[in-house]
XYZ file of C-alpha atoms in Angstrom:
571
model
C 98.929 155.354 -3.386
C 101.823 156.435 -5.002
C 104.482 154.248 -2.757
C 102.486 151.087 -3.351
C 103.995 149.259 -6.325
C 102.090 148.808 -9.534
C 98.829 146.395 -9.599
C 100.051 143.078 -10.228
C 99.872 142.085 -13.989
C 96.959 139.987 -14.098
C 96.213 140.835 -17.784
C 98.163 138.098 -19.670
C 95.555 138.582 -22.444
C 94.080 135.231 -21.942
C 92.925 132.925 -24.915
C 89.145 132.912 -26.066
C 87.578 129.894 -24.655
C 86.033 129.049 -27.636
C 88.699 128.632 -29.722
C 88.530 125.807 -32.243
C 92.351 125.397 -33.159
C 93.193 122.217 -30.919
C 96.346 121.678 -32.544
C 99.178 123.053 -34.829
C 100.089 126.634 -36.085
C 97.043 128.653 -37.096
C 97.130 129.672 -41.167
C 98.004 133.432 -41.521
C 94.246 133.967 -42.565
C 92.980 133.212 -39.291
C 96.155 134.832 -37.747
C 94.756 138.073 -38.632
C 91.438 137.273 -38.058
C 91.875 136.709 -34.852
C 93.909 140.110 -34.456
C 90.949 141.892 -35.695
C 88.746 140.529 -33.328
C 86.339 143.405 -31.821
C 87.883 142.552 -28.125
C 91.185 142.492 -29.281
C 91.201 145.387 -30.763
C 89.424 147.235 -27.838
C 91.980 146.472 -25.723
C 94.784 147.480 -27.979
C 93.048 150.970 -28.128
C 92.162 151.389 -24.828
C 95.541 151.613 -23.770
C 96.749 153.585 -25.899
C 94.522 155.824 -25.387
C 94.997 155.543 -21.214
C 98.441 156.212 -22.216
C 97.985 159.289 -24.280
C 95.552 161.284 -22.151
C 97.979 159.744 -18.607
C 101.039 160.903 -20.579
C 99.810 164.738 -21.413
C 97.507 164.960 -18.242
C 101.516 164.458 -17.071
C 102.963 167.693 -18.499
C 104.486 169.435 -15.854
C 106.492 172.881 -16.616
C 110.226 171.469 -17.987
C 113.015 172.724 -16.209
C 113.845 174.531 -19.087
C 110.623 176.725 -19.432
C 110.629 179.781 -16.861
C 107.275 179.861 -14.768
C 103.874 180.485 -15.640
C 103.266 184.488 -15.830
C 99.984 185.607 -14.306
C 98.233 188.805 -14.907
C 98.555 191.909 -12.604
C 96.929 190.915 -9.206
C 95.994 187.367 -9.817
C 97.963 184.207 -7.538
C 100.707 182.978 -9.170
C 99.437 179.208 -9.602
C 101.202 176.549 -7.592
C 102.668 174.208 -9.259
C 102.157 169.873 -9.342
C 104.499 167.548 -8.449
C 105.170 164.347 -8.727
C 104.410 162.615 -5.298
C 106.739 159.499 -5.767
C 109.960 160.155 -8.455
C 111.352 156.409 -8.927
C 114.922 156.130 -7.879
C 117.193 153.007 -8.852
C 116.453 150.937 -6.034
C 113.245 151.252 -7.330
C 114.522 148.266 -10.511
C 114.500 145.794 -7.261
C 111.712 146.771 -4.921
C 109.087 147.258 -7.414
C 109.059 143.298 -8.711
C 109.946 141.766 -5.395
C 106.507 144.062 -4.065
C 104.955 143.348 -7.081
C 105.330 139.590 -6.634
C 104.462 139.989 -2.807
C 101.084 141.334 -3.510
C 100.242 138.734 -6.352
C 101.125 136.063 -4.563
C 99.715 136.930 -1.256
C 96.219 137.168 -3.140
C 96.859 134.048 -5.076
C 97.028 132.303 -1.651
C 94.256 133.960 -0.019
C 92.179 132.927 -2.670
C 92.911 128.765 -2.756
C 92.224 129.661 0.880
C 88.956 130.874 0.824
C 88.016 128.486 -2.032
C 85.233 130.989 -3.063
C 86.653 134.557 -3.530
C 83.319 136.135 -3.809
C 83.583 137.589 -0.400
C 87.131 138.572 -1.706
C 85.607 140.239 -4.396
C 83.295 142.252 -2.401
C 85.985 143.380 -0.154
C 88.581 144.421 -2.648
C 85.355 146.270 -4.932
C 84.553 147.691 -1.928
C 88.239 149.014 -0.983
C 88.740 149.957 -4.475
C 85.565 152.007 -5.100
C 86.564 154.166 -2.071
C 89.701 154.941 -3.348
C 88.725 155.089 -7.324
C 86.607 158.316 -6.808
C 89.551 160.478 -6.388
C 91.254 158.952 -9.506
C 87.054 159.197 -11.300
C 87.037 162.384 -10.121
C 90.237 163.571 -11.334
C 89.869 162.143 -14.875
C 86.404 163.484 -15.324
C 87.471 166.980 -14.349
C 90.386 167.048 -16.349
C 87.421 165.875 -19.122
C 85.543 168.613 -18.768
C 88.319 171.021 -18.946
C 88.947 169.725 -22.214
C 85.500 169.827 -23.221
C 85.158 173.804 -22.199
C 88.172 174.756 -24.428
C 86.318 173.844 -27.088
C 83.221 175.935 -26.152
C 85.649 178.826 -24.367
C 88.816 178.783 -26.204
C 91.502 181.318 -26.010
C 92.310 181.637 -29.697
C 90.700 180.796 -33.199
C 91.711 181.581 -36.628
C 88.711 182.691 -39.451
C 89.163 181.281 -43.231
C 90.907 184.407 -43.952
C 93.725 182.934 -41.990
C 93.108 185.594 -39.202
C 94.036 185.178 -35.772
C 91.394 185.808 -33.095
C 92.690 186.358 -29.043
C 89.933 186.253 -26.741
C 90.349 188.070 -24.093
C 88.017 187.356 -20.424
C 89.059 190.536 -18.853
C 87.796 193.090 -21.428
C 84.805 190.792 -22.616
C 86.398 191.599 -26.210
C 88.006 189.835 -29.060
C 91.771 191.228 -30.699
C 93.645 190.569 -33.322
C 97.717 191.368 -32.844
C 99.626 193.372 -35.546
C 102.101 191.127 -37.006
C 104.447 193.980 -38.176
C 104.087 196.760 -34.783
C 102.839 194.005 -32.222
C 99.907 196.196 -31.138
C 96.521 195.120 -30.245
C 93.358 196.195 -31.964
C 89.882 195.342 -30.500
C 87.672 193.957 -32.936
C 84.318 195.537 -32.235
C 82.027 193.740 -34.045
C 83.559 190.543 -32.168
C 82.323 190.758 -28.344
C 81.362 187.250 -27.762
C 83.539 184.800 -25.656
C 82.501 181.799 -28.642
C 84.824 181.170 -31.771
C 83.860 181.286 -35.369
C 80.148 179.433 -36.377
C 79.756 179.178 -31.999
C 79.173 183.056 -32.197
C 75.857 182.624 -33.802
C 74.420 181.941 -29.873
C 75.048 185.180 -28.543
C 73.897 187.946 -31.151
C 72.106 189.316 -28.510
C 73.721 191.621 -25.688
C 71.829 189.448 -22.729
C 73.487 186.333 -23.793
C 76.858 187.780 -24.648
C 77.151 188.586 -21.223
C 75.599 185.244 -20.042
C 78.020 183.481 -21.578
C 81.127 185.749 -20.606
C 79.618 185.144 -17.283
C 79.292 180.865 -17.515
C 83.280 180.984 -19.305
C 84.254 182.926 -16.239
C 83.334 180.133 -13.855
C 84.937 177.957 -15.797
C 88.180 178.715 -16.143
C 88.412 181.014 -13.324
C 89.790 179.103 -9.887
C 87.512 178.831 -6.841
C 88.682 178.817 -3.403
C 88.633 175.806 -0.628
C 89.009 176.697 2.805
C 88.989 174.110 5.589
C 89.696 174.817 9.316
C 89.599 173.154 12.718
C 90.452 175.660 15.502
C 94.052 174.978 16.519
C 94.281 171.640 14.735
C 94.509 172.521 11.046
C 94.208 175.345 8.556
C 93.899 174.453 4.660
C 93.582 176.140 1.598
C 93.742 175.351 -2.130
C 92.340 176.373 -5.572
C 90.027 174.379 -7.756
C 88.255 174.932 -10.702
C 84.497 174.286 -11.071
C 85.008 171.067 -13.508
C 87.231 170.047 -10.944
C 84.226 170.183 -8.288
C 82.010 168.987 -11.078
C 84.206 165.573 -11.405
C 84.545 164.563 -7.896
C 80.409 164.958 -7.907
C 79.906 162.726 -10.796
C 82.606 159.993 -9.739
C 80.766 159.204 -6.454
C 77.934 157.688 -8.436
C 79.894 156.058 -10.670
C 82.095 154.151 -7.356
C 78.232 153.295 -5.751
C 76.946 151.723 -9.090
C 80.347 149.483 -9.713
C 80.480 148.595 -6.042
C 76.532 147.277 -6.138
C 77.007 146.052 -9.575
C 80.130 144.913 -10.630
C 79.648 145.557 -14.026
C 82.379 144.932 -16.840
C 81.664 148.393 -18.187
C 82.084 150.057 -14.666
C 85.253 148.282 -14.204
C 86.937 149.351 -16.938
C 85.851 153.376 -16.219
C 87.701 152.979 -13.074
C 90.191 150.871 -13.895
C 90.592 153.568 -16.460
C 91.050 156.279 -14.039
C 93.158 154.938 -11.744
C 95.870 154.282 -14.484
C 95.252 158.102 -15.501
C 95.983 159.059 -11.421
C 98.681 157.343 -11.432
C 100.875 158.759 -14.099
C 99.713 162.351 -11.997
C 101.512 160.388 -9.009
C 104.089 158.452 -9.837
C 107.379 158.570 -12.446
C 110.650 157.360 -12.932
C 113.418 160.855 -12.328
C 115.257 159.816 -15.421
C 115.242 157.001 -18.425
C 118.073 155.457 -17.060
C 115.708 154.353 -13.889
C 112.579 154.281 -15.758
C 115.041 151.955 -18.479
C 115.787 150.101 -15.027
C 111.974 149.342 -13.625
C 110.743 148.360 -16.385
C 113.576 145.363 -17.352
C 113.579 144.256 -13.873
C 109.415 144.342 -14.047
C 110.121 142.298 -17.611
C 112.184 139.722 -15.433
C 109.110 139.342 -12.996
C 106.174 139.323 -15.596
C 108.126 136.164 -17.367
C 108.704 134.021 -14.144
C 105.003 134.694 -12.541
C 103.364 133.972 -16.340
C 105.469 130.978 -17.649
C 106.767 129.231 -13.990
C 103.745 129.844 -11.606
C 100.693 129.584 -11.704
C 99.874 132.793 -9.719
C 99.646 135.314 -12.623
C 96.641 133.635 -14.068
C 94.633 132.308 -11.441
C 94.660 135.913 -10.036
C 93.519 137.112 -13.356
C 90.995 134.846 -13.675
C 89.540 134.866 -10.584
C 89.900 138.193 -8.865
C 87.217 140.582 -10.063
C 87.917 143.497 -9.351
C 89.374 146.871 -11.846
C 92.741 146.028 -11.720
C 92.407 144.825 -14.756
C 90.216 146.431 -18.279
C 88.250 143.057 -19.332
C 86.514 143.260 -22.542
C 83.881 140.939 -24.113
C 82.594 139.827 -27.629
C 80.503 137.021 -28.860
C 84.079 135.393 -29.691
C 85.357 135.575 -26.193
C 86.540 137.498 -23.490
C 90.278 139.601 -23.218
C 92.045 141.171 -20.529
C 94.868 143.570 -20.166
C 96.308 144.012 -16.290
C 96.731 147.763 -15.479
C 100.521 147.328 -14.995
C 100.892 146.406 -18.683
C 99.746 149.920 -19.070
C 101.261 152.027 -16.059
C 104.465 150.439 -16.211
C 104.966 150.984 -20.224
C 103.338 154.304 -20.000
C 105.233 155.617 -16.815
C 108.780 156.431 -19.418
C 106.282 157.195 -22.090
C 105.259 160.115 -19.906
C 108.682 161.070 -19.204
C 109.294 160.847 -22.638
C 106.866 163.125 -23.814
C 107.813 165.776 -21.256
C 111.279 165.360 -22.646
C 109.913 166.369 -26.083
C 108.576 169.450 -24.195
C 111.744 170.142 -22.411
C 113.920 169.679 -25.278
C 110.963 172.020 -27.393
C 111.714 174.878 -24.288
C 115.314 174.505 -24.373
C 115.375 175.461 -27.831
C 113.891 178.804 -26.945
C 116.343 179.684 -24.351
C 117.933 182.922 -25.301
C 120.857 184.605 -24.661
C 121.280 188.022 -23.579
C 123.927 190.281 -23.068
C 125.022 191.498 -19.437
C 127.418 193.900 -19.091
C 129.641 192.425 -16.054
C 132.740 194.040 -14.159
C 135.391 191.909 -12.639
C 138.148 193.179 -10.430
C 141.483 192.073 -11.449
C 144.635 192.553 -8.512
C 147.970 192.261 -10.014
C 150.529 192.383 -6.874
C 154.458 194.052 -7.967
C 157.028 192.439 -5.392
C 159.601 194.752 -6.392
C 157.375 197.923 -5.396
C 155.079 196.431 -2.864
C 152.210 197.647 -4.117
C 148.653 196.636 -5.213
C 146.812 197.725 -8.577
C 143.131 196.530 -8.793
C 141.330 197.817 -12.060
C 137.721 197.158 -12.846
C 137.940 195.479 -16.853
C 134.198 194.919 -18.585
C 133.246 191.612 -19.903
C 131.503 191.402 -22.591
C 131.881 187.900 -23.655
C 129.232 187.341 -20.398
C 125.646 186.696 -21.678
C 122.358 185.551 -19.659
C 120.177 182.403 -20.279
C 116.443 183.557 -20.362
C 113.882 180.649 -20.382
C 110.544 181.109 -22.514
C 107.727 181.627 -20.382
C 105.780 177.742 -20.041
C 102.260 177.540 -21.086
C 99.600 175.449 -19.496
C 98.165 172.901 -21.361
C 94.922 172.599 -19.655
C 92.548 174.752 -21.365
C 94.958 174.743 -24.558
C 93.308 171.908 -26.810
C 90.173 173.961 -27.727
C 92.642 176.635 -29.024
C 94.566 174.132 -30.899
C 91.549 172.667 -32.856
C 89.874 176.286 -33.735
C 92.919 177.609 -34.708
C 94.116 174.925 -37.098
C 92.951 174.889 -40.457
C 91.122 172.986 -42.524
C 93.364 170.053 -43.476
C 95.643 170.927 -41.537
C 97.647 169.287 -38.097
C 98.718 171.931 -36.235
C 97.741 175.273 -35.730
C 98.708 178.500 -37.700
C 101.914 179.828 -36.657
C 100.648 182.646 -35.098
C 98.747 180.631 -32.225
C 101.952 180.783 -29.894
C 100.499 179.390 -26.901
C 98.335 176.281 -28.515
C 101.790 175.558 -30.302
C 103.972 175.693 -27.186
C 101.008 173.901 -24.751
C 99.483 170.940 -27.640
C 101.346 171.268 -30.884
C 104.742 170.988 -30.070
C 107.180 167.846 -31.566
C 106.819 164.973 -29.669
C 109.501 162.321 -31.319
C 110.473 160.523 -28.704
C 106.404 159.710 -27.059
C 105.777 158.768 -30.403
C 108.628 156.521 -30.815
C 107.665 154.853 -27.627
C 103.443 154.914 -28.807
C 104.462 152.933 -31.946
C 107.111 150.307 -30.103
C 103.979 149.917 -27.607
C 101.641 149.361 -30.353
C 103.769 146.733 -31.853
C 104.506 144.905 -28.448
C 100.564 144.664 -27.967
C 100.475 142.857 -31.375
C 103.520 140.669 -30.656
C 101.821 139.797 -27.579
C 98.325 139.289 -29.443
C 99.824 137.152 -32.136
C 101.941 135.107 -29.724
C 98.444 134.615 -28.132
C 96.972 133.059 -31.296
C 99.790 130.545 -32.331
C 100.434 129.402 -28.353
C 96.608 129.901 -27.280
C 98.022 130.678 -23.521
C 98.383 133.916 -21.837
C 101.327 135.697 -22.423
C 102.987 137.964 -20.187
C 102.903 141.283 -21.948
C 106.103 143.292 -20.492
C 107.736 140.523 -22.322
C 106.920 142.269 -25.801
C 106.121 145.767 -24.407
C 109.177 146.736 -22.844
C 111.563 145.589 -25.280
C 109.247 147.826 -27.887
C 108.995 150.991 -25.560
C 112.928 150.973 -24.513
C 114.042 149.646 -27.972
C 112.193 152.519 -29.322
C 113.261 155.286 -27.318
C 116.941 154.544 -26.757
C 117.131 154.045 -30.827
C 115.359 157.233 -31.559
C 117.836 159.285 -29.308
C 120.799 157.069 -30.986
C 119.304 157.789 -34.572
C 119.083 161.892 -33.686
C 122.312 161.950 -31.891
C 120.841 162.620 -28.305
C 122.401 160.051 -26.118
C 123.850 162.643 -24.103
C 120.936 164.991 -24.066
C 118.397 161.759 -22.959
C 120.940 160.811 -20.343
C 121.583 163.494 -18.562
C 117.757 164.294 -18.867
C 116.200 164.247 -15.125
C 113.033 165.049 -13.007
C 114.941 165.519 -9.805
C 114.931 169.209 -9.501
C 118.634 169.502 -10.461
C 118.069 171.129 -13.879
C 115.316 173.574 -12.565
C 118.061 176.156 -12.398
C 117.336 180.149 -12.251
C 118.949 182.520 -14.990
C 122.322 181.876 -14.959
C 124.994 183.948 -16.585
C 127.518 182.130 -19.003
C 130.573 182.373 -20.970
C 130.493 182.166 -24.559
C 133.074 181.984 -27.522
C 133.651 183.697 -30.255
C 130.476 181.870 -31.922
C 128.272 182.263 -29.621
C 128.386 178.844 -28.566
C 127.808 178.269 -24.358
C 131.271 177.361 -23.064
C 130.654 177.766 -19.141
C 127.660 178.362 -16.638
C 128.359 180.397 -13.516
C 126.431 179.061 -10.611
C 126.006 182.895 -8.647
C 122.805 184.055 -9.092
C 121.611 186.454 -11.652
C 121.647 189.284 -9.284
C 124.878 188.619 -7.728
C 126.588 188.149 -11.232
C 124.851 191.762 -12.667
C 125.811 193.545 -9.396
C 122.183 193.925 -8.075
C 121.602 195.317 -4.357
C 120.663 192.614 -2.014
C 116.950 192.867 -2.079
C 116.230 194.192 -5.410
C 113.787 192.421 -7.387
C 115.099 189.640 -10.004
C 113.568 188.298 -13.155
C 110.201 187.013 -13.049
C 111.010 183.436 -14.491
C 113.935 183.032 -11.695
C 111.351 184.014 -8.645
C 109.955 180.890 -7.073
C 106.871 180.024 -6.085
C 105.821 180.658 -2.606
C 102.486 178.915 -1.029
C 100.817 180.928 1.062
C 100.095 178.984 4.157
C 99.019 181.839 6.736
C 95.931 181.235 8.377
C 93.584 184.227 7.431
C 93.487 187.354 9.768
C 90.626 187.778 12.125
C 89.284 190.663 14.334
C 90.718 190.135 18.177
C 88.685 188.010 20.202
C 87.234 186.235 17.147
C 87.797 182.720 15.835
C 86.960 180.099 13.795
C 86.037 177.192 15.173
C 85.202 175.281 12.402
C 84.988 176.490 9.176
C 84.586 174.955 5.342
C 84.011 177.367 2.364
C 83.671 177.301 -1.050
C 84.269 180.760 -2.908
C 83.796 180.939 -6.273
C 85.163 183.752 -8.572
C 82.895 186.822 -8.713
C 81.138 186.608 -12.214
C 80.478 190.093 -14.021
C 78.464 190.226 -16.913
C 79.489 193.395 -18.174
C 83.240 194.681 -18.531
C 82.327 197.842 -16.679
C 81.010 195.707 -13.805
């Protein structure tokens, strides 16, 4: 899915039909009245909000945030990756693909002269491979949903900062002066503030610890076919949960067709696909998107493709809305495309937030200096300290998944953001995001450049043509406006930055004049083997098939283990 270029823009945001300006400029009056129009506005809305939940359900740990840190004895978590990272090629093959698949359909359809058994077969294709993308948006859902049942942190009116901890079945607050943790006792339940009021009594205390434990704990898939394949991989139970529910939802669109249903799965296949796919730096995402501006322009205003597509392909590649005044339609591309560098963008704003809590520490390092005396024909080696050396160490990255819940019950009344103390829903939710919303507000005023253009031409437009000049303009002049040209530019996804601990040399200042490229343990004169820093350890999948008694195999074998659920800390 991720190699196949964007669905074609079908949405050109076609005029109502029953429009009653025949001729002339419409008055300003009826300008905006026609802006405010219930389906207008729905689709304006709707993707932005595609684009916000695709553009955090994107967070990925920045290359400048050390890994995840797991508790003693748990699996360190394996980590998502983009399956298709646009490269620059990707500014030509994605429009001439693009215009393959649009006009391929266009002609299939004045083939067929009735595309109803078009329809059916591209529903039918479609529903198939929506229920992944369903499934994936409504787990993701109902992750959100639990942190605000299960949360990991709230704050009282007092200001106080609650930490709730799963493995001790107890609440703790953290000294802000000694750092030490004290166990509140009175506070044993897993809910925050008013919530607690459901479990006053010890039987549903431990209920509940037990229902938060499955969760957010991970459950284990196994799948095996003797001597063919072995896999195994970790979900969670809303993840299980989703995948359930979406398979309804693909049967009822498929029999139905229904706007409504269309939309839910047009819906989550945009989400999927900012999981999937991204461009590996603004300068490419820049790239794809002007060369996709080039293509949107000559398939709207030169052929006749674009439209007739629209029109008469139904199937959710499109989010189609409907009012007594009329019907609108936005094409998903208009909203993967846009929102593929307003992804990247926000991760920037998290890797640029990480990179600001990179600290240095000193490392006592001994070079070996040879000075060589022709007259005597001798050597002299000495062993001088540096202590101008000092070591990067990356904050530990913090998941947002599960974070949002935090966030809202430990922000205050009238306030945005959490207290101060609430590290984690800070670093995970709450952290400044200048550039995504630079890029939200040029993409909210491309859809109403494209909306008004609309009104005064009454034919569809092609909406890259206002959308990417209003994401790129954006973005480009935010970076110019806070001097971060170079920073945005040398930005990139690739892997390249993902760098362990590296030693470098700084001046008098403290300022970083040099990196070393030897590894920490080289560079502090570690034995070979000894164990380095957490954060520069990387993640190893474990992809040994499971050991079994001689004689003794699996044929076939497909389990689902959940975590073991105890109701009592003791247990």
């Amino acid at each position: 899915m991720a190699s196949e270029p964007p669905p074609p823009d079908t949405a050109e945001l076609p005029s109502p039909s029953n429009s009653t300006q025949t001729s002339g400029s419409p008055s300003t009056a009826f300008a905006i009245t026609m802006l405010l129009r219930p389906e207008y506005l729905s689709v304006v809305l709707t993707a932005l909000g595609i684009i916000w939940l695709g553009a955090h359900g994107s967070l990925r740990r920045p290359p400048s945030a050390a890994p995840v840190k797991t508790k003693a004895g748990k699996r360190q978590p394996k980590e998502e990756k983009f399956a298709e990272g646009l490269v620059a090629s990707d500014a030509i093959m994605f429009p001439v693909l693009a215009a393959g698949v649009l006009i391929s359909l266009y002609y299939l359809i004045e083939w067929l002269q009735d595309p109803d058994l078009l329809n059916k077969i591209v529903r039918g294709y479609i529903s198939i491979m929506a229920i992944a993308s369903v499934g994936r948006l409504a787990g993701d859902l109902l992750h959100i949903l639990t942190s605000f049942v299960f949360p990991s942190t709230w704050v009282d009116r007092g200001g106080t900062l609650y930490h709730i901890d799963a493995d001790r079945h107890a609440q703790f607050v953290v000294d802000q002066v000694t750092g030490e943790e004290r166990i509140v006792e009175e506070k044993d339940t897993p809910l925050p503030g008013r919530l607690s009021i459901f479990s006053r009594s010890g039987p549903s205390r431990g209920l509940l610890w037990g229902i938060r434990h499955l969760l957010t704990e991970e459950w284990t898939v196994k799948f095996a076919m003797h001597g063919l394949m072995f896999v195994k991989f970790n979900v969670r139970l809303n993840d299980l949960v989703g995948y359930l529910l979406s398979i309804p939802v693909a049967i009822a669109y498929h029999l139905t067709g229904r706007n409504a249903l269309s939309n839910v799965l047009s819906t989550a296949m945009c989400y999927a696909s900012f999981m999937l796919l991204s461009p590996t730096s603004f300068g490419i995402g820049t790239m794809v998107l002007w060369g996709l501006f080039v293509y949107d322009i000559v398939m709207v205003f030169y052929t006749p493709y674009m439209i007739t597509v629209a029109t008469k392909l139904d199937a959710p590649i499109k989010l189609v809305f409907e009012s007594s005044g009329g019907v609108s339609m936005l094409g998903l591309g208009d909203i993967v495309v846009p929102g593929m560098l307003m992804g990247l963008a926000l991760r920037f704003d998290l890797y640029q937030f990480y990179k600001k809590q990179i600290k240095l520490e000193p490392v006592d390092l001994t070079t070996e200096l040879t000075t060589e005396l022709a007259s005597e024909h001798f050597t002299e080696k000495k062993q001088v300290l540096l202590h101008t050396q000092q070591r990067r160490v990356k904050a530990p990255f913090v998941d947002p998944r599960g974070q949002w819940g935090s966030r809202f019950w430990s922000t205050k009344f009238g306030s945005l953001s959490p207290v101060k103390e609430a590290s984690s829903a800070i670093a995970a939710t709450a952290f400044p995001k200048p550039y995504f919303y630079a890029s939200v507000t040029g993409y909210f005023l491309g859809m109403m450049a494209t909306l008004a253009m609309l009104v005064v031409f009454k034919h569809g437009q092609p909406a890259l043509l206002y959308l990417v000049p209003g994401v790129t303009g954006a973005l480009w002049l935010t970076a110019l406006a806070r001097g971060e040209i170079k920073d945005m530019l040398g930005y990139t996804e690739d892997g390249s930055l993902d760098t362990e601990d590296v030693v470098v040399e700084v001046d008098a200042e403290g300022n970083v004049v040099e990196s070393k490229k030897e590894q920490v343990e080289e560079d502090i004169g570690k034995k070979p083997g000894e164990d380095v820093a957490e954060e520069a350890k990387p993640i190893k999948e474990q992809t040994a098939a499971p050991v079994q008694d001689e004689g003794d195999y699996d044929v076939f074998l497909f389990s689902i283990t959940a975590p073991r659920m105890s109701l009592h800390p003791e247990g």
